[in-house]
Short mmCIF file of C-alpha atoms in Angstrom, two decimals:
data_model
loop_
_atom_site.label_atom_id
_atom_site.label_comp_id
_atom_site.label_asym_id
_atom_site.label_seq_id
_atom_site.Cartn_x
_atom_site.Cartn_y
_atom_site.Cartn_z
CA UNK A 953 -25.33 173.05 -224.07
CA UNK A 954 -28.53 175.02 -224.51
CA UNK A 955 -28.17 175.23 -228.30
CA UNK A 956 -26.83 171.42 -228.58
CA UNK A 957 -30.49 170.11 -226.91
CA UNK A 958 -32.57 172.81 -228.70
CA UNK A 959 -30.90 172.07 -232.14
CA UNK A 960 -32.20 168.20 -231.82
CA UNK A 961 -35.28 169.11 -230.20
CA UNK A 962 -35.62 171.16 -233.56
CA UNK A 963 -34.76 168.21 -235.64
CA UNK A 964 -36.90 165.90 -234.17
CA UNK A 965 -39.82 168.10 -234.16
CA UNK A 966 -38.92 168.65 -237.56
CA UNK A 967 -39.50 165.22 -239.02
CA UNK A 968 -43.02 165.14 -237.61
CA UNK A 969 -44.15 168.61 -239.40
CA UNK A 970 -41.95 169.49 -242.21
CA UNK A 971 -41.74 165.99 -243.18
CA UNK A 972 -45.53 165.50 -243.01
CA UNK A 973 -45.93 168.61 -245.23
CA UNK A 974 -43.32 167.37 -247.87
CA UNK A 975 -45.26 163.92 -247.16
CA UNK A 976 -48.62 165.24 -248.29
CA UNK A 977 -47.37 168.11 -251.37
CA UNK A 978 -45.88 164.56 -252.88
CA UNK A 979 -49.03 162.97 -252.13
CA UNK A 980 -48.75 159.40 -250.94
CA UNK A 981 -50.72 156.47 -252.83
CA UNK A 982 -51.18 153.39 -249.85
CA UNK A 983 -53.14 150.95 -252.17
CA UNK A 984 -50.25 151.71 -255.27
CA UNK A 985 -48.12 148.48 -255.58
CA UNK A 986 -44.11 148.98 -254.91
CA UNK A 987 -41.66 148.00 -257.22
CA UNK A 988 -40.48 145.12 -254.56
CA UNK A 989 -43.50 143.43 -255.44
CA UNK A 990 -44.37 144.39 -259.41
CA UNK A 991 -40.41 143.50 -259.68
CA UNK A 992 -39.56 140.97 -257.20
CA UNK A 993 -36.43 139.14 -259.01
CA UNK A 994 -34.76 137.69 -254.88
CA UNK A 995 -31.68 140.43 -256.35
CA UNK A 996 -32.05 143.77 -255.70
CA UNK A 997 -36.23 143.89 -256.11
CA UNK A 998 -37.16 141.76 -252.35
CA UNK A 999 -40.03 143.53 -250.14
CA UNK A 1000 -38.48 144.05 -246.75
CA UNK A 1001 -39.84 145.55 -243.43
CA UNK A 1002 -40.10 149.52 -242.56
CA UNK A 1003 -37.95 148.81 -239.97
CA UNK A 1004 -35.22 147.19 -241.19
CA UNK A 1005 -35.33 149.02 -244.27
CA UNK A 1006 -35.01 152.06 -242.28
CA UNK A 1007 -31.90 150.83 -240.53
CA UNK A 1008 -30.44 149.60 -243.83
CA UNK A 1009 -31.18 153.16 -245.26
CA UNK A 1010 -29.88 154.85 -242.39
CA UNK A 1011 -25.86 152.82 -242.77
CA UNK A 1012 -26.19 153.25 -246.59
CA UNK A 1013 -26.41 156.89 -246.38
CA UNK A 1014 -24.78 157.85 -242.99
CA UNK A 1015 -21.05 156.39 -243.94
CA UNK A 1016 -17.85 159.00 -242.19
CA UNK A 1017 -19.94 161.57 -243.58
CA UNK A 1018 -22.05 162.91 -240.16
CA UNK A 1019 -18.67 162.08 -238.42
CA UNK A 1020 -15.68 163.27 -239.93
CA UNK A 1021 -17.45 165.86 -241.77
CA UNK A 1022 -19.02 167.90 -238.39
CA UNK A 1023 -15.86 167.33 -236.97
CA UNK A 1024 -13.65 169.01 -239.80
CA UNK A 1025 -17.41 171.35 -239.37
CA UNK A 1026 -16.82 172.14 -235.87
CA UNK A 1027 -13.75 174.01 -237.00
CA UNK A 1028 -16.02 177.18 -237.70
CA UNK A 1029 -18.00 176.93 -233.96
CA UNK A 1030 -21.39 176.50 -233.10
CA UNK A 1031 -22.27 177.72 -237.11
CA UNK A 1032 -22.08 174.67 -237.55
CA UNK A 1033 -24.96 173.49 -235.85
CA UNK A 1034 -27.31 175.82 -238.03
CA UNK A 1035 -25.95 174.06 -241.01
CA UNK A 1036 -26.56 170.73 -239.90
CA UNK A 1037 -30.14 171.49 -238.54
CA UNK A 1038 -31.29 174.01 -241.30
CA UNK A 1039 -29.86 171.85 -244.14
CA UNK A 1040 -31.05 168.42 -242.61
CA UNK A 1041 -35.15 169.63 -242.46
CA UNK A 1042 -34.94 172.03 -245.66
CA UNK A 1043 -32.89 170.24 -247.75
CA UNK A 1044 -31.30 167.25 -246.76
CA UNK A 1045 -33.94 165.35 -246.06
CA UNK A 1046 -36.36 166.52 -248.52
CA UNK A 1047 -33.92 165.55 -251.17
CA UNK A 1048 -34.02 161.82 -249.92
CA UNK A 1049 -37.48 161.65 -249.54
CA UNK A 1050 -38.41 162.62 -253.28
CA UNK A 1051 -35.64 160.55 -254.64
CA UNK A 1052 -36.65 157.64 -252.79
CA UNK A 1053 -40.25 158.43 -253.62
CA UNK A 1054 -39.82 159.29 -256.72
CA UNK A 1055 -38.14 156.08 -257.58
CA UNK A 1056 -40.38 153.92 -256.28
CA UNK A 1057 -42.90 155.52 -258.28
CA UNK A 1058 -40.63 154.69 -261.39
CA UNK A 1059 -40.13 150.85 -261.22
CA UNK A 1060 -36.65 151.30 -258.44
CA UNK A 1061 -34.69 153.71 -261.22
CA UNK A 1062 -31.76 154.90 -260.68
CA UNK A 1063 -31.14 159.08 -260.51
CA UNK A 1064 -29.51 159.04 -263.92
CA UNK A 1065 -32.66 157.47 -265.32
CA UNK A 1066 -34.90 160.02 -263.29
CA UNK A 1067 -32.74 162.65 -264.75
CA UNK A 1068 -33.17 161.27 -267.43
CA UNK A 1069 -37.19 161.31 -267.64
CA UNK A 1070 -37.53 164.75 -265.49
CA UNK A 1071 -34.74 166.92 -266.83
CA UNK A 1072 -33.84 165.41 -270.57
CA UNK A 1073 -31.92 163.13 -272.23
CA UNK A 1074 -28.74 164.49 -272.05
CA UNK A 1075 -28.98 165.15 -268.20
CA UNK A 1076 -28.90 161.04 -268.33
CA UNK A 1077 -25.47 160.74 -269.30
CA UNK A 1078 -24.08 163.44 -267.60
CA UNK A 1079 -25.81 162.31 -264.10
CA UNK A 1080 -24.74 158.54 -264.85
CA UNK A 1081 -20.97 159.98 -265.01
CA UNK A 1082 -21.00 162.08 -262.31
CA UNK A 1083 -22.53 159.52 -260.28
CA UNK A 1084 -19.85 157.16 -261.24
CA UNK A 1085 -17.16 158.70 -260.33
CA UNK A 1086 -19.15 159.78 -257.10
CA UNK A 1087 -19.84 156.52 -255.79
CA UNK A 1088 -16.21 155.21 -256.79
CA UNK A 1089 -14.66 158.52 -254.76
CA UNK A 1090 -17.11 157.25 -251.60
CA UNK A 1091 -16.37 153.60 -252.00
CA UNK A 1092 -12.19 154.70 -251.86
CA UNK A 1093 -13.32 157.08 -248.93
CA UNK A 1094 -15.16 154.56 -247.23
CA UNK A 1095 -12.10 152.10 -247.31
CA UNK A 1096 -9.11 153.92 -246.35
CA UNK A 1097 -10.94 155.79 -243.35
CA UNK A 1098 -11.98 151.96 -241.17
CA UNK A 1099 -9.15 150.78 -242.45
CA UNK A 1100 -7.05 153.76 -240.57
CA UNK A 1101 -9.42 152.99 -237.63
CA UNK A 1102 -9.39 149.86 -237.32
CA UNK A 1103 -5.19 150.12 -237.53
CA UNK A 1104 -5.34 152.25 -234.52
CA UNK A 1105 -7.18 150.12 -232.52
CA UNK A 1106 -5.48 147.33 -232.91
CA UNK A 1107 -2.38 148.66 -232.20
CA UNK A 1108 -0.84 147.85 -235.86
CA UNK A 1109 -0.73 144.07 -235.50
CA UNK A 1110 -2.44 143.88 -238.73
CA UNK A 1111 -0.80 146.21 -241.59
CA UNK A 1112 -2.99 148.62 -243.72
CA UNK A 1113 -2.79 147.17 -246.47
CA UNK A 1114 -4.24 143.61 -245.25
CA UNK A 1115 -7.14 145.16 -243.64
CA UNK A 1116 -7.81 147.37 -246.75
CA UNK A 1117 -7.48 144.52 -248.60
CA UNK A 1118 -10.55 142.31 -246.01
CA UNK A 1119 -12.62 145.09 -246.56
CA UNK A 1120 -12.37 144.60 -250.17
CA UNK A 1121 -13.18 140.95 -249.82
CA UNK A 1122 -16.80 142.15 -248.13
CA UNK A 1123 -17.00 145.14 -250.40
CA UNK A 1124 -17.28 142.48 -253.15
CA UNK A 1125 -19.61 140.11 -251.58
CA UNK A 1126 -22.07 142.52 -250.47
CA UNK A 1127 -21.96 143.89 -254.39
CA UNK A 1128 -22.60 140.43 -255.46
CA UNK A 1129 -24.83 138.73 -253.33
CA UNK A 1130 -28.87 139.28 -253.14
CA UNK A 1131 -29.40 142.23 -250.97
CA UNK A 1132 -31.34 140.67 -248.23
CA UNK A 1133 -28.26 137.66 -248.07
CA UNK A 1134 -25.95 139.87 -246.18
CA UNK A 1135 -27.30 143.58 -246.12
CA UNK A 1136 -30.84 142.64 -245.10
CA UNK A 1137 -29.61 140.42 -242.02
CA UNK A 1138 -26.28 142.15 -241.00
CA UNK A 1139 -27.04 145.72 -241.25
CA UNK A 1140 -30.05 145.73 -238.86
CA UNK A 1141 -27.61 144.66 -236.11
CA UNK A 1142 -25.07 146.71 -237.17
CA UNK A 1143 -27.00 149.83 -237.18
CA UNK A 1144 -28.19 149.06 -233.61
CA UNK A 1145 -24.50 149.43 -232.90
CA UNK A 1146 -24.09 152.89 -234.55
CA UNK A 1147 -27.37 154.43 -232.53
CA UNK A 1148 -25.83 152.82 -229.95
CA UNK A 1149 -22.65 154.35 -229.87
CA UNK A 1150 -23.99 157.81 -230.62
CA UNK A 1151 -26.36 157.64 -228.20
CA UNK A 1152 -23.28 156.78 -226.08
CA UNK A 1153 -21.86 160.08 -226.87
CA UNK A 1154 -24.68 162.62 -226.53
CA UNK A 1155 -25.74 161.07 -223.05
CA UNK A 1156 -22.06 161.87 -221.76
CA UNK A 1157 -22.12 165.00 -223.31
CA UNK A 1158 -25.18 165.45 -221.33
CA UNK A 1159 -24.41 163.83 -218.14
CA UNK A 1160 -20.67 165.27 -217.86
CA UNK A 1161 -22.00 169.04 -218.51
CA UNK A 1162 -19.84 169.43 -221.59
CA UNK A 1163 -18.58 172.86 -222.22
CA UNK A 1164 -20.49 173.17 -225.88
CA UNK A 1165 -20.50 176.43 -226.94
CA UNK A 1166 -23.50 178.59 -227.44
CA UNK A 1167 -24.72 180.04 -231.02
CA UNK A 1168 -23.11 182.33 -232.57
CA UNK A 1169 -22.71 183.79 -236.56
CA UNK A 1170 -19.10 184.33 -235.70
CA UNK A 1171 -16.69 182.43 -237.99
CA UNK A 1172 -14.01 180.58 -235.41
CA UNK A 1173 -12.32 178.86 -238.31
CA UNK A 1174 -8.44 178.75 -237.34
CA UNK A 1175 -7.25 179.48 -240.97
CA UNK A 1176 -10.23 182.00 -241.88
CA UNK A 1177 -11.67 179.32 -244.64
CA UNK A 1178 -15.49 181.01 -245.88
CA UNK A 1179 -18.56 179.63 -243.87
CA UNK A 1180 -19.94 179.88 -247.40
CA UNK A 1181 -19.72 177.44 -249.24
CA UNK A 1182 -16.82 175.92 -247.54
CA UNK A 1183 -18.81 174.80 -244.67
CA UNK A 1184 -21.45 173.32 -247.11
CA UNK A 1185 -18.83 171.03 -248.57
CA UNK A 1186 -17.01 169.46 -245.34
CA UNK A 1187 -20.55 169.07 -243.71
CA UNK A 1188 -22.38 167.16 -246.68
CA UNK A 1189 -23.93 163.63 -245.53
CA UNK A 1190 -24.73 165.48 -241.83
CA UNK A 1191 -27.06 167.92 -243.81
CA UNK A 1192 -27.30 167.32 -247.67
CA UNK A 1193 -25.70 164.80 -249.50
CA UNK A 1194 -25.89 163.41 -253.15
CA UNK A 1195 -24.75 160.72 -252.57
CA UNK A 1196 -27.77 160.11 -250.27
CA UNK A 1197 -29.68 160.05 -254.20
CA UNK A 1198 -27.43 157.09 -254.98
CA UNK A 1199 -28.95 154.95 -252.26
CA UNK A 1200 -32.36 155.21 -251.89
CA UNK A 1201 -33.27 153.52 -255.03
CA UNK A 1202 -31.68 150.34 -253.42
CA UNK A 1203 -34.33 150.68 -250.74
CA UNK A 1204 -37.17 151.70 -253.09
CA UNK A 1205 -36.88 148.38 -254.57
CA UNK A 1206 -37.84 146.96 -251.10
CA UNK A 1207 -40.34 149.08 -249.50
CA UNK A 1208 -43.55 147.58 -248.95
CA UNK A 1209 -46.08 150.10 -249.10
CA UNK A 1210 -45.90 154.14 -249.90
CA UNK A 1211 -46.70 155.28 -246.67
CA UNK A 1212 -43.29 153.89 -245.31
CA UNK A 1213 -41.61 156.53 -247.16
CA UNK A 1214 -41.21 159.06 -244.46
CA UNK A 1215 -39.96 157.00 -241.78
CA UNK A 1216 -36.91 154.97 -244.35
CA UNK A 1217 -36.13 158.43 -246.32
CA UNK A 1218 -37.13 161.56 -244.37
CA UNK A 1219 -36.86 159.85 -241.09
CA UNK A 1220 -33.04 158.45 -241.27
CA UNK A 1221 -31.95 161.82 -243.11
CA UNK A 1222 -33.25 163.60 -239.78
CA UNK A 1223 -31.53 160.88 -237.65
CA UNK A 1224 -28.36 161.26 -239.53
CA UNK A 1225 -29.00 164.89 -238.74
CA UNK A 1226 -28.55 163.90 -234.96
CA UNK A 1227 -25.61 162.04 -235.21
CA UNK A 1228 -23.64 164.41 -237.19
CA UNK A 1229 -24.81 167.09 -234.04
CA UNK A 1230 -23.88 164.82 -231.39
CA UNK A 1231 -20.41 164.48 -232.86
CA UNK A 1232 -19.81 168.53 -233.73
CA UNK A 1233 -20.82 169.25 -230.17
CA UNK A 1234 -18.36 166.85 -229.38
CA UNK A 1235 -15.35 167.81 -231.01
CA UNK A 1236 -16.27 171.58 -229.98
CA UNK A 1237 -16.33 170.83 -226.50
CA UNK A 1238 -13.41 168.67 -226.18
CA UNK A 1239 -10.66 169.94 -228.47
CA UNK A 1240 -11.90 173.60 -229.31
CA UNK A 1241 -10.25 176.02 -231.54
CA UNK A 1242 -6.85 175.33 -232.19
CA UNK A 1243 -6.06 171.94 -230.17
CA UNK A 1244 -8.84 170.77 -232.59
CA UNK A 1245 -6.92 172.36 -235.53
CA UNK A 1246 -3.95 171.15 -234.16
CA UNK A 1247 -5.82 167.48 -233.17
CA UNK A 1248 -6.96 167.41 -237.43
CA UNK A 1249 -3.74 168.43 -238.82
CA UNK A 1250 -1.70 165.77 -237.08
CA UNK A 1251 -3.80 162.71 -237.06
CA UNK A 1252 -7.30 163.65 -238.86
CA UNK A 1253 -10.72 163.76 -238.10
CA UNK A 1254 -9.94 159.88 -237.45
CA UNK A 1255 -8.22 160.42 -234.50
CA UNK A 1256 -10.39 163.07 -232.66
CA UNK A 1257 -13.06 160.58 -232.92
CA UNK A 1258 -10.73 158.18 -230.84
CA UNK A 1259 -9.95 160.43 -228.44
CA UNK A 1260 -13.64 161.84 -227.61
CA UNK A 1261 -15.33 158.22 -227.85
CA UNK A 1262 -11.78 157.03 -224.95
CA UNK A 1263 -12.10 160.30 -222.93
CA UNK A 1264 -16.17 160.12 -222.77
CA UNK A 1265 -16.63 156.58 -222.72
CA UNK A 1266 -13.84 154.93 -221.43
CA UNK A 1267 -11.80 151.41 -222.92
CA UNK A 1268 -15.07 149.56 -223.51
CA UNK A 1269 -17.34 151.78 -224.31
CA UNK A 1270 -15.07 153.86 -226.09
CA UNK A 1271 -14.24 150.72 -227.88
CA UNK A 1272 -17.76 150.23 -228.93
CA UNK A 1273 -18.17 153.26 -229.91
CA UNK A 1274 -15.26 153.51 -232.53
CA UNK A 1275 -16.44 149.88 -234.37
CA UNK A 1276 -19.75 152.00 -234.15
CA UNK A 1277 -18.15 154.79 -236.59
CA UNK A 1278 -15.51 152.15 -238.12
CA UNK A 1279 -19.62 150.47 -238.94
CA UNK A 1280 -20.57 153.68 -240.71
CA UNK A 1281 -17.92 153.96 -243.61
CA UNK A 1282 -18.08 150.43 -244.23
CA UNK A 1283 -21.84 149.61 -244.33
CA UNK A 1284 -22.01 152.42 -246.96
CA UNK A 1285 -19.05 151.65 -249.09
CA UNK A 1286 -20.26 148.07 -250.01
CA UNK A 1287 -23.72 150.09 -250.96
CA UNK A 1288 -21.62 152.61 -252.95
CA UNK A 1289 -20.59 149.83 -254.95
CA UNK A 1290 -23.58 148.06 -255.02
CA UNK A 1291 -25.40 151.24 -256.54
CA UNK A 1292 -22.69 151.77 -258.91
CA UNK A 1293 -23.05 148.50 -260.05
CA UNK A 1294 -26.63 148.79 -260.64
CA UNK A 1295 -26.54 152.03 -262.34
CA UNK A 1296 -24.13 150.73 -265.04
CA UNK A 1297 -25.87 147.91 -265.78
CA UNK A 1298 -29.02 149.99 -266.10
CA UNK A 1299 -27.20 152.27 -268.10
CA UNK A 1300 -26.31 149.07 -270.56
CA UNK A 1301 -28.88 147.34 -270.04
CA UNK A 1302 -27.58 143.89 -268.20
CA UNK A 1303 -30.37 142.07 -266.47
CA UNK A 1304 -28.47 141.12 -263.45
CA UNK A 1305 -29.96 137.91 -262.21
CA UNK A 1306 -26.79 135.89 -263.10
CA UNK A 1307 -23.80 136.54 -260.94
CA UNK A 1308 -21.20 136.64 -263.58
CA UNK A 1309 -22.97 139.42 -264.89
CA UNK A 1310 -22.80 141.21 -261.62
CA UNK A 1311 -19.01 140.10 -261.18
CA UNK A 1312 -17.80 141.83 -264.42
CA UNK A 1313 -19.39 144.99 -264.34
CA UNK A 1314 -18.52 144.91 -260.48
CA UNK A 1315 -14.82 143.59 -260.68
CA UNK A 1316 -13.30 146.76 -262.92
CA UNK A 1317 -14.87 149.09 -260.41
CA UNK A 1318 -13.24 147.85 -257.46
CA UNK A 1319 -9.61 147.55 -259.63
CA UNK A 1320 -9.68 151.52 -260.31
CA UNK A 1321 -10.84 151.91 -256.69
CA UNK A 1322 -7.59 150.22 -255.01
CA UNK A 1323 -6.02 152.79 -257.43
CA UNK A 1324 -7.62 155.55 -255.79
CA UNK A 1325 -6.61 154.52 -251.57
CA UNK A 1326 -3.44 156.22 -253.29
CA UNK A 1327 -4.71 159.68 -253.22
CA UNK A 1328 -4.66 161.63 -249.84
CA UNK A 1329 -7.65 161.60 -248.18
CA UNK A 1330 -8.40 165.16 -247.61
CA UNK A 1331 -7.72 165.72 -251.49
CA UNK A 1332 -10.39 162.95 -252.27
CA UNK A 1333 -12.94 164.36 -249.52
CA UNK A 1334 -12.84 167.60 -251.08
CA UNK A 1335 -13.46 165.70 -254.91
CA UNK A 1336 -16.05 163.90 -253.09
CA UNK A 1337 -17.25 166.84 -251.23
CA UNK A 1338 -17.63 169.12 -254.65
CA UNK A 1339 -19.36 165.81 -256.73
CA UNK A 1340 -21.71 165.53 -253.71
CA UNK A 1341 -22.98 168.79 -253.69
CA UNK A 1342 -23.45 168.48 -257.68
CA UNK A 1343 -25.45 165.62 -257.33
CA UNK A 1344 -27.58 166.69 -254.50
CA UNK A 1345 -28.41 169.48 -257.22
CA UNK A 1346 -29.76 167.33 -259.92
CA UNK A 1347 -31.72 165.18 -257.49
CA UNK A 1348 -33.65 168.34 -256.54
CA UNK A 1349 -33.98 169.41 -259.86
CA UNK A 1350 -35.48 166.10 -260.37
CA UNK A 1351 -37.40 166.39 -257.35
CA UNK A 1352 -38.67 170.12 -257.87
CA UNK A 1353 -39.98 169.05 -262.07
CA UNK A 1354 -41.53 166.30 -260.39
CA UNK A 1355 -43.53 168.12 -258.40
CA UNK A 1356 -43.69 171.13 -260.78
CA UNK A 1357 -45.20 168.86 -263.89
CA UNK A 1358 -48.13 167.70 -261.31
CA UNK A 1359 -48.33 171.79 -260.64
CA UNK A 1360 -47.48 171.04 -257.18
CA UNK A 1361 -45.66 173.05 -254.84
CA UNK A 1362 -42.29 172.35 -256.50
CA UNK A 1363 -40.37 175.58 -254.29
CA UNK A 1364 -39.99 173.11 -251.34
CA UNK A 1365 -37.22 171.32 -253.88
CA UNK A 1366 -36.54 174.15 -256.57
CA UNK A 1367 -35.55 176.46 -252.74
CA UNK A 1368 -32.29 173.55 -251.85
CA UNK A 1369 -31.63 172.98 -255.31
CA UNK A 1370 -30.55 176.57 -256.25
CA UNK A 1371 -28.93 176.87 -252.90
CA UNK A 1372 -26.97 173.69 -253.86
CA UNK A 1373 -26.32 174.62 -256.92
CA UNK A 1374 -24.52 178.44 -256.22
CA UNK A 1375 -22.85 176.56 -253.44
CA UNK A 1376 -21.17 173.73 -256.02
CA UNK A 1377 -20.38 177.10 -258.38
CA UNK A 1378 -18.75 179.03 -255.86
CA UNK A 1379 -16.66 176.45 -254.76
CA UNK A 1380 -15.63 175.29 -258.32
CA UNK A 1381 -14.62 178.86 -259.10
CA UNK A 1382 -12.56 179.42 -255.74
CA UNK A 1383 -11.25 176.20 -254.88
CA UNK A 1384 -7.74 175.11 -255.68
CA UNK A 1385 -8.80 172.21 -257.20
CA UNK A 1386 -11.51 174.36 -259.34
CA UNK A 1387 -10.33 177.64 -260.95
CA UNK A 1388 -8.42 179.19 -257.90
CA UNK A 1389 -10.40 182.56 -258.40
CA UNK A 1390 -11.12 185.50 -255.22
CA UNK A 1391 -13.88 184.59 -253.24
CA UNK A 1392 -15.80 187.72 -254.43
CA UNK A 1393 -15.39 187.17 -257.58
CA UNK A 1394 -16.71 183.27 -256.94
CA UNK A 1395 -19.36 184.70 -255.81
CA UNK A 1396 -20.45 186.87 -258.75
CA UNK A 1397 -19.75 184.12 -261.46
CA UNK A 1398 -21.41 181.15 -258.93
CA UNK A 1399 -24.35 184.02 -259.01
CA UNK A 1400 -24.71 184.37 -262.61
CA UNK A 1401 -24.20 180.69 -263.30
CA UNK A 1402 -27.03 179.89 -260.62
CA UNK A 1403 -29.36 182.42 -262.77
CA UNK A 1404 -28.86 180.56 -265.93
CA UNK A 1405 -29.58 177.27 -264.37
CA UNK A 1406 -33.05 179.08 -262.85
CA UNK A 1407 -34.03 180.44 -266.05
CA UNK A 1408 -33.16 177.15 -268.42
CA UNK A 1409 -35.12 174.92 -265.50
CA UNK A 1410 -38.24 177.29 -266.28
CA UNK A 1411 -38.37 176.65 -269.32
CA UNK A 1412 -38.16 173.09 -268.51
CA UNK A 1413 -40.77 173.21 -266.73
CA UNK A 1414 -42.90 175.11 -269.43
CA UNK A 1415 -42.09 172.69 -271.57
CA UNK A 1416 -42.86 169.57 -269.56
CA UNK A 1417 -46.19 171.18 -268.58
CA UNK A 1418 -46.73 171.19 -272.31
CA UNK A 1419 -46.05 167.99 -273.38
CA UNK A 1420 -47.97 166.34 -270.46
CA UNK A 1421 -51.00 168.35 -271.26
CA UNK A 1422 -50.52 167.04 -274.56
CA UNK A 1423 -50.42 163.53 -273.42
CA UNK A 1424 -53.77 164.16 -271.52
CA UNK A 1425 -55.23 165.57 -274.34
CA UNK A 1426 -54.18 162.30 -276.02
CA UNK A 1427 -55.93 159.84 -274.02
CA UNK A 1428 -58.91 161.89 -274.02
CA UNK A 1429 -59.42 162.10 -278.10
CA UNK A 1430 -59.10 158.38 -277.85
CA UNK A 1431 -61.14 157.95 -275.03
CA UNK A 1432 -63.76 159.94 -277.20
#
């Protein structure tokens, strides 16, 4: 219990030091103009409140990801809760922060066109495919897990495939429609439900003197899977997720002023943070070791979450708590889809003020997406779970030239991204679904790889450094 109320008294302490020293190495610009006014098109470009943009950032980015991942997490013991809290400050949230930042300081775009700008031309293709196919794997994630809750708790009056099919039906709406039509009014109330609920949780955790265990290094994994970088890939969206990258441009196009930045991207990273350690504690203290094996094996991460939100909450509040986390996979699935929609037509350049020319770039997506609620879900999660920790690379490449090009303190980025970046190696190399290789020799190769990466994003940044001194030398001749 010790380590459970230290690790978020850690988190939250973190948010109002760490985050104020990534706040003030970006340097924040309160008199610069957002793109929600500069752009306003009532579409995707509409200034909103910090408030309810935080909320709405908060469900984009927090879908079954600080839920079913620290439960599948909680498999390896109180590790976990290093992960969560180290990766949330250091990484996690710094990642969102620059990318929502950095976005907003480039008209709303998109990573791929960031990675475009920051990293090279050809990093703008390759990021607009890999973000693709990541935001199609989360938008088939994020429909087959509430459907399979909301099944259970109804008891199976309505079938699977109906309820996948009504979630759909809002999946295309919310892709369509202007994003203050149903995001901006439904997802402030909605994310009151998902605090709600977790709050729920952590006070009975509390309250009821639940046995969490204490912090140890010790690997407690049932089948002996590696802390490193296994770990890393089941608990993504609880400490660093690129998908997160994906979403934050659809609130830079409706922050109000600069300054907001730390409470709508740092901030809700650092409460996502929370949630994903109220529901790790929870799983370790109520099915540890192998009933919780046992508990995953048999009915998923899906049903552990029923039985601690029943067993610590009771009918109704356990109720409420499991719409709370049936909220969560939902509220960022239609956001998935939104951003994938947005990137495309970017990427083609389709102004998307008419709704037909939403509705065909939108419709194909959601057709190859039904495909995918084929696949079984721990095969996707681990696609997802790989493409996530790619991404989350890239956006702190993006983040770390940013800074690097101003000759600011780019390490704070260029630190997580390398990290990332050997952990999305090794796990390619070892992985069954990568090349299958020993873990030793994953490591070696994921090593080597990682050094290459370090030594071409040098001379990156040598060579941005030169063309932007260029520039000023530019404007100065003409100035003269």
């Amino acid at each position: 219990m010790i380590t459970f109320l230290v690790c978020i008294a850690v988190l939250i302490i973190g948010y109002f030091t760490y985050g104020k020293f990534i706040e003030r190495i970006f340097g924040v610009k309160k008199t610069r103009e957002t793109p929600a006014y500069s752009h306003h098109d009532g579409v995707d470009y509409v200034p909103m409140g910090t408030n309810r943009n935080s909320l709405i950032q908060l469900l984009n980015i927090a879908g079954v990801g600080p839920i079913f991942g620290p439960i599948m997490g909680a498999l390896y013991g109180p590790v976990a809760f290093i992960w969560i809290v180290a990766g949330s400050i250091f990484a996690g949230a710094v990642h969102d922060y620059l990318t929502g930042m950095i976005s907003i300081r480039n008209n709303g775009a998109h990573l791929p066109q960031l990675a475009g700008k920051f990293l090279g031309g050809t990093m703008k293709h390759i990021v607009n495919l890999i973000a693709v196919v990541l935001l199609l794997l989360v938008g088939t994630v994020f429909v087959t897990a509430p459907a399979g809750l909301l099944f259970d708790l109804m008891n199976g009056w309505m079938t699977i495939s109906v309820i996948t099919g009504v979630i759909f039906l809002y999946y295309l709406f919310a892709t369509l429609l202007p994003v203050d039509k149903i995001i901006g009014k439904v997802y402030p109330i909605l994310g009151a439900l998902l605090v709600i609920s977790a709050i729920g949780i952590g006070a009975m955790l509390i309250a009821t003197g639940a046995p969490i265990p204490e912090l140890t290094l010790q690997n407690m994994h049932p089948g002996g899977e590696a802390i490193f970088p296994i770990l890393m890939i089941t608990i993504a969206c609880g400490a660093i997720s690129g998908f997160h990258a994906t979403q934050s441009p659809i609130i830079s196009r409706t922050v109000q002023k600069e300054q907001n930045g730390r409470k709508v991207f740092y901030g809700m990273m650092i409460v996502e943070g929370i949630i994903a350690m109220i529901w790790a504690a929870a799983a370790m203290s109520l099915f540890y070791g192998t009933d919780l094996s046992a508990l995953i094996d048999n009915g998923g991460a899906g049903l552990v979450v029923s039985e601690v939100a029943f067993t610590l909450l009771g009918a109704i509040g356990g109720t409420l708590a499991v719409l709370g986390v049936i909220v969560l996979p939902i509220t960022s699935g239609d956001t998935a889809f939104r951003s994938a929609r947005m990137i495309i037509a970017d990427y083609i350049k389709i102004p998307q003020l008419k709704i037909m020319s939403r509705l065909w770039i939108a419709l194909p997506l959601f057709v190859v997406s039904y495909i995918l609620t084929s696949m079984d879900f721990t095969l996707l999660w681990r696609y997802f779970g790989v493409t996530n920790a790619a991404i989350s690379a890239i956006a702190l490449y993006v983040g770390a030239m940013y800074l690097a090009v101003q000759l600011k303190f780019h390490w704070v980025a260029t630190v997580p991204a390398l990290f990332m970046t050997m952990v999305a190696f090794t796990f390619i190399f070892n992985a069954s679904i990568g090349f299958g290789l020993p873990m030793t020799m994953s490591y070696v190769l994921a090593g080597i790889a990682t050094g290459i990466v370090l030594a071409l994003f040098a001379y990156k940044i040598k060579l941005n450094r030169r063309i932007e001194n260029f520039k000023m030398d530019e404007e100065v001749s003409k100035a003269a």
